[in-house]
Amino acid sequence: AQSVTQLGSHVSVSEGALVLLRCNYSSSVPPYLFWYVQYPNQGLQLLLKYTSAATLVKGINGFEAEFKKSETSFHLTKPSAHMSDAAEYFCAVSTNQAGTALIFGKGTTLSVSS
Amino acid sequence: DTGVSQDPRHKITKRGQNVTFRCDPISEHNRLYWYRQTLGQGPEFLTYFQNEAQLEKSRLLSDRFSAERPKGSFSTLEIQRTEQGDSAMYLCASTSGSRSEQYFGPGTRLTVT
């Protein structure tokens, strides 16, 4: 069985500050991990993915995430927040078997203040 | 590629009515998924198609729900005798080949009054 826990349902940062969104996973098999972003009334857009290659993954819009097996974590970071980063962020887990559904966390809402 | 499209974007219906949603995946994507997202939650898996075959259904998919993908291209999700608890965003996603990531449509927001 797989599951995802996102710590903190709401994170607030100032523009230019570091963004850190936390994700811990549980998986009985080697996981594939994803971060998606959702803007109001829109679908989900893929930010980045980990599929057992490099543990530090770079994504779009300056985001990156590091896979830490010992900590079962896949935290999302961005060095400097922009106002346009305000959105809801979802961490998801899957497996390497084709067709496996994504299991999502409950999401973290990121607010950015000027 | 044009992205995944869903129609309608919004649907308001009275309790007890039937509704049908459509999803058009990215061209030539052979795998298609339906998810449901309620307020304050992440998307939850409903069902999965590979080509026209429905290969997996979640226990969330009660017998009032039915999904089809008759020609392996677009898919429909029908809810019969809607209940207020069916109010949610219904998301469609597609992918293909050895890809692990899924590409999502904009969703259909259902409100049952």
Short mmCIF file of C-alpha atoms in Angstrom, two decimals:
data_model
loop_
_atom_site.label_atom_id
_atom_site.label_comp_id
_atom_site.label_asym_id
_atom_site.label_seq_id
_atom_site.Cartn_x
_atom_site.Cartn_y
_atom_site.Cartn_z
CA ALA A 1 0.00 0.00 0.00
CA GLN A 2 1.10 3.56 -0.64
CA SER A 3 0.28 6.83 1.06
CA VAL A 4 1.43 10.45 1.17
CA THR A 5 1.46 12.91 4.05
CA GLN A 6 1.91 16.60 3.43
CA LEU A 7 2.86 18.43 6.59
CA GLY A 8 1.20 21.81 6.85
CA SER A 9 -2.02 22.50 5.00
CA HIS A 10 -1.07 26.16 4.63
CA VAL A 11 2.35 27.78 4.22
CA SER A 12 2.88 31.53 4.05
CA VAL A 13 6.08 33.19 2.85
CA SER A 14 7.19 36.64 1.80
CA GLU A 15 8.15 37.38 -1.78
CA GLY A 16 11.82 36.49 -2.22
CA ALA A 17 11.87 34.06 0.71
CA LEU A 18 12.67 30.36 0.59
CA VAL A 19 9.75 28.05 -0.14
CA LEU A 20 9.73 24.64 1.60
CA LEU A 21 6.76 22.32 1.22
CA ARG A 22 7.03 18.99 3.03
CA CYS A 23 6.03 15.57 1.75
CA ASN A 24 6.56 12.18 3.36
CA TYR A 25 5.55 8.96 1.67
CA SER A 26 4.94 5.36 2.54
CA SER A 27 5.45 2.64 -0.03
CA SER A 28 6.09 -1.09 0.10
CA VAL A 29 7.85 -0.95 -3.28
CA PRO A 30 10.31 1.56 -4.75
CA PRO A 31 8.24 4.69 -5.28
CA TYR A 32 7.86 7.11 -8.09
CA LEU A 33 7.16 10.58 -6.65
CA PHE A 34 5.60 13.69 -8.12
CA TRP A 35 4.78 17.27 -7.27
CA TYR A 36 1.83 18.94 -9.00
CA VAL A 37 0.56 22.52 -8.74
CA GLN A 38 -3.08 23.56 -9.00
CA TYR A 39 -4.28 27.11 -9.59
CA PRO A 40 -7.88 28.01 -8.67
CA ASN A 41 -10.49 26.25 -10.80
CA GLN A 42 -7.85 24.56 -12.92
CA GLY A 43 -6.46 21.08 -13.32
CA LEU A 44 -3.10 19.89 -12.04
CA GLN A 45 0.18 20.80 -13.69
CA LEU A 46 3.26 18.62 -13.24
CA LEU A 47 6.14 20.44 -11.53
CA LEU A 48 8.63 17.58 -11.31
CA LYS A 49 9.00 13.84 -10.87
CA TYR A 50 11.38 11.32 -9.29
CA THR A 51 11.63 7.95 -11.00
CA SER A 52 14.72 6.36 -9.38
CA ALA A 53 17.37 8.27 -11.30
CA ALA A 54 19.01 11.33 -9.70
CA THR A 55 17.80 11.99 -6.15
CA LEU A 56 17.82 15.77 -6.67
CA VAL A 57 15.18 16.61 -9.23
CA LYS A 58 14.78 19.96 -10.92
CA GLY A 59 11.42 21.04 -12.23
CA ILE A 60 9.70 23.95 -13.86
CA ASN A 61 9.48 27.50 -12.48
CA GLY A 62 12.64 27.12 -10.38
CA PHE A 63 11.32 24.34 -8.12
CA GLU A 64 13.34 21.33 -7.07
CA ALA A 65 12.88 18.35 -4.77
CA GLU A 66 15.21 15.85 -3.14
CA PHE A 67 14.36 12.18 -2.66
CA LYS A 68 15.62 10.94 0.72
CA LYS A 69 14.96 7.25 1.12
CA SER A 70 16.19 7.13 4.73
CA GLU A 71 13.70 9.82 5.70
CA THR A 72 10.97 8.68 3.26
CA SER A 73 10.71 12.31 2.19
CA PHE A 74 10.39 14.27 -1.02
CA HIS A 75 10.26 17.92 0.04
CA LEU A 76 9.72 20.68 -2.54
CA THR A 77 11.85 23.83 -2.43
CA LYS A 78 12.35 27.08 -4.29
CA PRO A 79 15.05 29.55 -3.30
CA SER A 80 13.02 32.70 -3.90
CA ALA A 81 9.23 32.90 -3.94
CA HIS A 82 7.31 34.92 -6.50
CA MET A 83 3.77 36.18 -6.14
CA SER A 84 2.81 33.92 -9.04
CA ASP A 85 3.79 30.84 -6.98
CA ALA A 86 0.68 31.24 -4.83
CA ALA A 87 -1.33 28.08 -5.48
CA GLU A 88 -2.09 24.64 -4.05
CA TYR A 89 0.64 22.02 -4.25
CA PHE A 90 0.12 18.28 -4.22
CA CYS A 91 2.64 15.52 -3.62
CA ALA A 92 1.80 12.15 -5.17
CA VAL A 93 3.24 8.63 -5.12
CA SER A 94 3.04 5.83 -7.66
CA THR A 95 5.06 2.81 -8.74
CA ASN A 96 7.02 1.82 -11.83
CA GLN A 97 4.19 -0.43 -13.04
CA ALA A 98 2.47 1.04 -16.05
CA GLY A 99 -1.08 2.04 -15.29
CA THR A 100 -0.64 2.60 -11.58
CA ALA A 101 -2.88 5.37 -10.27
CA LEU A 102 -1.42 8.32 -8.43
CA ILE A 103 -2.01 8.53 -4.68
CA PHE A 104 -2.15 12.16 -3.61
CA GLY A 105 -1.61 13.97 -0.36
CA LYS A 106 -4.17 16.46 0.89
CA GLY A 107 -2.28 19.39 -0.51
CA THR A 108 -0.54 22.49 0.82
CA THR A 109 -1.77 25.97 0.00
CA LEU A 110 1.10 28.38 -0.55
CA SER A 111 0.47 32.08 0.07
CA VAL A 112 3.04 34.68 -0.99
CA SER A 113 2.92 38.19 0.44
CA SER A 114 4.67 41.28 -0.89
CA ASP B 1 0.21 18.44 -28.18
CA THR B 2 -3.11 19.92 -27.30
CA GLY B 3 -3.82 19.14 -23.69
CA VAL B 4 -6.48 17.05 -22.04
CA SER B 5 -9.90 18.66 -22.43
CA GLN B 6 -13.03 18.13 -20.38
CA ASP B 7 -16.62 19.12 -20.99
CA PRO B 8 -18.53 20.71 -19.41
CA ARG B 9 -16.36 22.76 -17.09
CA HIS B 10 -19.23 23.33 -14.70
CA LYS B 11 -22.45 21.44 -14.10
CA ILE B 12 -25.22 22.26 -11.65
CA THR B 13 -27.88 19.60 -11.26
CA LYS B 14 -30.70 18.72 -8.92
CA ARG B 15 -30.44 15.69 -6.66
CA GLY B 16 -31.68 12.58 -8.40
CA GLN B 17 -30.78 13.69 -11.91
CA ASN B 18 -28.25 11.90 -14.14
CA VAL B 19 -25.17 13.68 -15.43
CA THR B 20 -22.50 12.77 -17.96
CA PHE B 21 -19.03 14.21 -18.34
CA ARG B 22 -16.67 13.88 -21.27
CA CYS B 23 -12.88 13.71 -21.38
CA ASP B 24 -10.71 13.98 -24.50
CA PRO B 25 -7.16 12.84 -23.70
CA ILE B 26 -3.99 13.98 -25.38
CA SER B 27 -3.90 12.49 -28.85
CA GLU B 28 -2.54 8.92 -28.91
CA HIS B 29 -2.39 8.60 -25.14
CA ASN B 30 -3.59 5.06 -24.53
CA ARG B 31 -4.06 5.30 -20.77
CA LEU B 32 -6.82 7.39 -19.24
CA TYR B 33 -7.75 7.98 -15.59
CA TRP B 34 -10.65 9.58 -13.73
CA TYR B 35 -10.17 11.17 -10.32
CA ARG B 36 -12.50 12.98 -7.94
CA GLN B 37 -11.39 15.94 -5.83
CA THR B 38 -13.46 17.33 -2.98
CA LEU B 39 -12.82 20.60 -1.21
CA GLY B 40 -9.62 20.59 0.79
CA GLN B 41 -8.54 17.17 -0.42
CA GLY B 42 -6.20 15.79 -3.02
CA PRO B 43 -7.56 13.96 -6.05
CA GLU B 44 -8.77 10.40 -5.40
CA PHE B 45 -8.58 7.70 -8.04
CA LEU B 46 -11.85 6.46 -9.52
CA THR B 47 -11.05 4.34 -12.56
CA TYR B 48 -8.45 3.55 -15.23
CA PHE B 49 -8.61 2.61 -18.90
CA GLN B 50 -5.95 1.18 -21.16
CA ASN B 51 -7.23 1.75 -24.65
CA GLU B 52 -10.91 0.77 -24.46
CA ALA B 53 -10.52 -1.67 -21.58
CA GLN B 54 -11.47 -0.57 -18.08
CA LEU B 55 -8.75 -2.25 -16.05
CA GLU B 56 -9.25 -0.90 -12.56
CA LYS B 57 -12.05 0.60 -10.51
CA SER B 58 -11.79 2.14 -7.06
CA ARG B 59 -14.19 1.19 -4.29
CA LEU B 60 -15.18 4.87 -4.47
CA LEU B 61 -16.89 4.09 -7.77
CA SER B 62 -20.32 3.07 -6.53
CA ASP B 63 -22.83 1.33 -8.78
CA ARG B 64 -24.33 4.73 -9.60
CA PHE B 65 -21.13 5.58 -11.48
CA SER B 66 -20.22 4.20 -14.88
CA ALA B 67 -17.36 5.05 -17.20
CA GLU B 68 -16.72 4.12 -20.80
CA ARG B 69 -14.04 4.58 -23.41
CA PRO B 70 -15.68 2.93 -26.40
CA LYS B 71 -13.09 3.51 -29.10
CA GLY B 72 -10.05 4.00 -26.94
CA SER B 73 -10.09 7.75 -27.47
CA PHE B 74 -12.50 9.96 -25.50
CA SER B 75 -14.11 8.77 -22.28
CA THR B 76 -17.39 9.49 -20.52
CA LEU B 77 -18.22 9.34 -16.83
CA GLU B 78 -21.90 9.07 -15.94
CA ILE B 79 -23.40 9.51 -12.49
CA GLN B 80 -26.96 8.28 -12.06
CA ARG B 81 -29.36 9.52 -9.38
CA THR B 82 -26.94 12.18 -8.18
CA GLU B 83 -26.60 12.87 -4.46
CA GLN B 84 -25.30 15.97 -2.70
CA GLY B 85 -22.21 14.00 -1.73
CA ASP B 86 -21.32 13.70 -5.41
CA SER B 87 -20.53 17.42 -5.51
CA ALA B 88 -16.85 17.60 -6.40
CA MET B 89 -14.35 18.35 -9.13
CA TYR B 90 -14.00 15.43 -11.55
CA LEU B 91 -10.57 15.29 -13.15
CA CYS B 92 -9.42 13.33 -16.14
CA ALA B 93 -5.77 12.50 -16.84
CA SER B 94 -3.96 10.69 -19.62
CA THR B 95 -0.55 9.25 -20.38
CA SER B 96 1.10 6.71 -22.63
CA GLY B 97 3.91 4.25 -23.15
CA SER B 98 6.48 4.07 -20.40
CA ARG B 99 5.63 7.47 -18.96
CA SER B 100 4.93 7.55 -15.24
CA GLU B 101 3.54 11.08 -15.08
CA GLN B 102 -0.07 11.86 -15.88
CA TYR B 103 -1.38 14.94 -17.67
CA PHE B 104 -4.53 16.44 -16.23
CA GLY B 105 -7.45 18.23 -17.79
CA PRO B 106 -9.06 21.35 -16.28
CA GLY B 107 -11.77 19.31 -14.56
CA THR B 108 -15.55 19.38 -14.42
CA ARG B 109 -16.98 20.94 -11.28
CA LEU B 110 -20.26 19.29 -10.30
CA THR B 111 -22.67 20.92 -7.88
CA VAL B 112 -25.69 18.89 -6.77
CA THR B 113 -28.46 20.98 -5.21
#
